[in-house]
XYZ file of C-alpha atoms in Angstrom:
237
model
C -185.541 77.017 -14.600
C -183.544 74.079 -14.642
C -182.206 74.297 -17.963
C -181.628 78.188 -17.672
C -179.128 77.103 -14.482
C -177.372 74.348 -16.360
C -176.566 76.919 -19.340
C -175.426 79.761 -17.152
C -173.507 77.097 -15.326
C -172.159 75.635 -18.786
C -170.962 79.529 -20.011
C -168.897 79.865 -16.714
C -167.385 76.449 -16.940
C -166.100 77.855 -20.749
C -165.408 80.864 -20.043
C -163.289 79.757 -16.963
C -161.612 77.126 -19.548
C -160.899 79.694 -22.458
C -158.887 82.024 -19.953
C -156.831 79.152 -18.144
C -155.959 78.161 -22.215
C -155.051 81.862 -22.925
C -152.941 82.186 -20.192
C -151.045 78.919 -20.603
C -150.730 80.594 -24.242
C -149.736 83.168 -22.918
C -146.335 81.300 -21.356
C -145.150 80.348 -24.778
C -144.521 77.292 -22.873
C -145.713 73.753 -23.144
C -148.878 73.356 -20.659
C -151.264 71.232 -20.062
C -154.685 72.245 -18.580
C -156.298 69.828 -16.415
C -160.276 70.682 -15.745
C -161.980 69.097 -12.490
C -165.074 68.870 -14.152
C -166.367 69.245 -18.574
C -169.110 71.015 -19.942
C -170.949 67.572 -20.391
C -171.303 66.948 -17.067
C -174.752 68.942 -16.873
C -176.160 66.176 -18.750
C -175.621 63.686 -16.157
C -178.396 65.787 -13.398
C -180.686 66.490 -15.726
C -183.253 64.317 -17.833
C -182.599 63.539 -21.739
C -185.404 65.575 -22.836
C -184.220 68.474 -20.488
C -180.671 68.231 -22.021
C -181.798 68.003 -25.576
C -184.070 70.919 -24.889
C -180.918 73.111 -23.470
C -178.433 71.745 -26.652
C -181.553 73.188 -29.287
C -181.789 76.430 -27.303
C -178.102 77.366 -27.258
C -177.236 75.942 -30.544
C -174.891 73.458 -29.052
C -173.900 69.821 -30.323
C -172.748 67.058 -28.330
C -169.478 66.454 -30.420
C -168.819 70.396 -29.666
C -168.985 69.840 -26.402
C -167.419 66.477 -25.867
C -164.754 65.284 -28.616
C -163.451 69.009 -30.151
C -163.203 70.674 -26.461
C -161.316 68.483 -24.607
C -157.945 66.186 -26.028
C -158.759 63.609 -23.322
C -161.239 62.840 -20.528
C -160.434 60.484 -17.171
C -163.521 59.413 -15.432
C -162.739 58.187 -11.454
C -165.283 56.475 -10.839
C -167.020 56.846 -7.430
C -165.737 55.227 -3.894
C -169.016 53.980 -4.153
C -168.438 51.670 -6.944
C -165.769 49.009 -5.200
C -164.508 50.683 -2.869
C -167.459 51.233 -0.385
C -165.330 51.217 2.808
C -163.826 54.591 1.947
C -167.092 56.262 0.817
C -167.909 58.209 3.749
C -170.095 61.432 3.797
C -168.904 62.407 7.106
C -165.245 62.660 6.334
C -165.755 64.929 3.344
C -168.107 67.791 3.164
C -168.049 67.613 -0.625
C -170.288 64.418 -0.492
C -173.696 64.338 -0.366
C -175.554 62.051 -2.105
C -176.013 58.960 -0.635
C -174.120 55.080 -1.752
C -176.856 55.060 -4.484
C -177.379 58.307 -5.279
C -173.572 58.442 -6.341
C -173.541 55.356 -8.523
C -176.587 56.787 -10.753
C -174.532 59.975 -10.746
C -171.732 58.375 -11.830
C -173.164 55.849 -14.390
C -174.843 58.754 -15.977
C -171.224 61.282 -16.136
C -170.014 58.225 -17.533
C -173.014 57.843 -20.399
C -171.652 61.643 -20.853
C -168.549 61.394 -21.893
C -168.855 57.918 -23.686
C -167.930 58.315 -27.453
C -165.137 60.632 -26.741
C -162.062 58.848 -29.186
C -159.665 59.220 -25.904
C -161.905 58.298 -22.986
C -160.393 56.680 -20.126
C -162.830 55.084 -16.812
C -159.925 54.739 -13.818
C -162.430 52.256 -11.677
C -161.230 50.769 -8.813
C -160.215 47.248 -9.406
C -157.194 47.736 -7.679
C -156.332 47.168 -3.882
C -153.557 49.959 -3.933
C -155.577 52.429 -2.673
C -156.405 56.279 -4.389
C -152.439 56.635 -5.196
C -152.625 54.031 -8.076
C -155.609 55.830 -9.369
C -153.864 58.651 -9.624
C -151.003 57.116 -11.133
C -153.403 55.104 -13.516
C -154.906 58.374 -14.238
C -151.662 60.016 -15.317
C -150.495 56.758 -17.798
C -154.010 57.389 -19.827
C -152.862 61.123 -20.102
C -149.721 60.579 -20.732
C -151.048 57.796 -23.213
C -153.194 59.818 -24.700
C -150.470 63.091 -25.581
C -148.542 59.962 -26.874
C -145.908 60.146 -23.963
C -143.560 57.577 -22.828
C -145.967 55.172 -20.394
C -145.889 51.257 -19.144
C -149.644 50.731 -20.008
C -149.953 51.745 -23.399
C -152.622 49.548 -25.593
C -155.573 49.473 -27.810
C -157.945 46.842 -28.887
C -159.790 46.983 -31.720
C -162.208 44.430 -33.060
C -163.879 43.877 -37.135
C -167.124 43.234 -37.100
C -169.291 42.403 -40.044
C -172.641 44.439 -40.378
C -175.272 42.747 -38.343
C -173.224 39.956 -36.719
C -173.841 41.251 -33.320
C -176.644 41.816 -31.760
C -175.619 44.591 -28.543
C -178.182 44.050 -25.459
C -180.492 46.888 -25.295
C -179.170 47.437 -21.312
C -175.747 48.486 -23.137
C -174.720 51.941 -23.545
C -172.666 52.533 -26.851
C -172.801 55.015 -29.275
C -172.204 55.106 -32.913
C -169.731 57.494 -35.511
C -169.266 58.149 -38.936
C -165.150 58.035 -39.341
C -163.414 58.851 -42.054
C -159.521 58.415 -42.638
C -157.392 59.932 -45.611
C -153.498 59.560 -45.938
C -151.916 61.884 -46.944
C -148.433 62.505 -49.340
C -145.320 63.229 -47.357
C -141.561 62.480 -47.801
C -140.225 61.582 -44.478
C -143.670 60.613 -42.226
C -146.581 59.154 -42.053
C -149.716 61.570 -42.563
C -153.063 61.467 -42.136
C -156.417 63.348 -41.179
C -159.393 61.834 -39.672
C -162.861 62.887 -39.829
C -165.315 61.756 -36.857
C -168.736 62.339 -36.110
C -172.381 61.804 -35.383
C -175.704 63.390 -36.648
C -173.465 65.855 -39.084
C -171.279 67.247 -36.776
C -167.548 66.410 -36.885
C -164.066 66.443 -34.981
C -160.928 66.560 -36.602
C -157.715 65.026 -36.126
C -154.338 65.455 -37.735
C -151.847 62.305 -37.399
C -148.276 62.414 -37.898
C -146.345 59.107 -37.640
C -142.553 59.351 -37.990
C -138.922 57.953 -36.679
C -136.798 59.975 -35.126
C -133.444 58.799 -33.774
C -134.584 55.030 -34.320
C -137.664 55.543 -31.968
C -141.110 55.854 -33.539
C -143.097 59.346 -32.824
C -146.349 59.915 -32.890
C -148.207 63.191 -33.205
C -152.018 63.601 -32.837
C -153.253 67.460 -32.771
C -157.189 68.615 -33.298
C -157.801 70.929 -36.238
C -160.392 73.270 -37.684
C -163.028 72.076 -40.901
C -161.042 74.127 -42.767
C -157.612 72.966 -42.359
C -158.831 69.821 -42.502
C -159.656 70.863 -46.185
C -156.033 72.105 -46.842
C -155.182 68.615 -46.141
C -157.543 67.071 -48.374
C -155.480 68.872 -51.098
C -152.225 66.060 -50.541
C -154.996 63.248 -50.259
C -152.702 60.079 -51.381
C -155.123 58.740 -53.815
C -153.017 55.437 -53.882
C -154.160 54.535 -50.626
């Protein structure tokens, strides 16, 4: 019964998302669409054999759900987590679970979502209060539609096969990513291919200078334009 809720929950949560898209379509305007909650979210009240069971019976894979659907995700995490003072169920009617109740919840949306390539956890190491949260919130979107923003960085670290060995308390997960560049005259090209268990996102990147200022351009794409692209694979590189 569980897993028939979650689903019928799921569909809404879509179907509410596809006609918000159409209609900023719709504009012919720029928009962005900004969703209080994702489809993965389900995953995070239910057990992992429940959730695997409801992915099997609707067909559904996790990189479906999690890196194609959505450009970007911002986790806040809880009051409860650093900030304790201002977690208070009787101030807002929306909370109900209890101090520890919320962290599990909130550990697990954040085991949800981990693995998407643009996935940004706002905690609350700051002392500014929910403002800078916000504003924290807006520099990772704004980072991650490769706007104009003052925190803008990426670390990245080479590891060699086996030279690590990752606690088993750890939560990580693990992709298949493939680059190609492509030829082009006045940019920068390339696709990316990313994915787990044979199921794939993909990426278009365009890299270029325009009016001495470098621009960058990141925009999903279907499996099948993603072919097209194959066909100016830069075999040089």
């Amino acid at each position: 019964q569980s897993v028939r809720f979650q689903v019928n929950l799921i569909k809404l949560q879509m179907y509410l998302e596809e006609v918000f898209t159409d209609i900023a379509a719709s504009t012919g305007k720029k928009s962005l669409l900004v969703c209080d909650r994702g489809v993965m979210d389900g995953s995070a009240y239910m057990e992992p054999q429940a959730w695997q069971a409801l992915l099997d019976e609707e067909g559904w894979h996790v990189v479906q759900l999690r890196d194609k659907r959505y450009e970007a995700v911002c986790h806040l995490v809880t009051a409860a987590d650093g900030a304790e003072e201002f977690y208070d169920k009787d101030g807002n009617v929306a909370r109900y679970e209890s101090v520890e109740d919320a962290l599990k919840i909130d550990r697990n949306l954040q085991r949800a979502y981990l693995g998407h390539p643009h996935f940004h956890i706002i905690d609350n190491r700051t002392t500014s209060g929910f403002n800078s949260k916000i504003k924290r919130c807006i520099n990772a979107i704004s980072s991650s539609l490769n706007l104009p923003t003052r925190e803008k960085f990426q670390k990245k670290f080479l590891l060699k096969k086996g030279s690590v060995n990752l606690p088993e308390s750890l939560n990580y997960e693990q992709f298949d990513v493939e680059e190609t560049y492509l030829i082009s005259q006045d940019s920068e090209e390339k696709v990316r291919r990313r994915g787990q268990n044979g199921s794939f996102s993909y990426v278009h990147h365009v890299r270029k200078t325009v009016n001495g200022q470098r621009v960058e351009k990141k925009t999903q794409i279907s499996a099948r334009d993603y072919m097209t692209h194959l066909d100016r694979a830069d075999s040089k590189r």
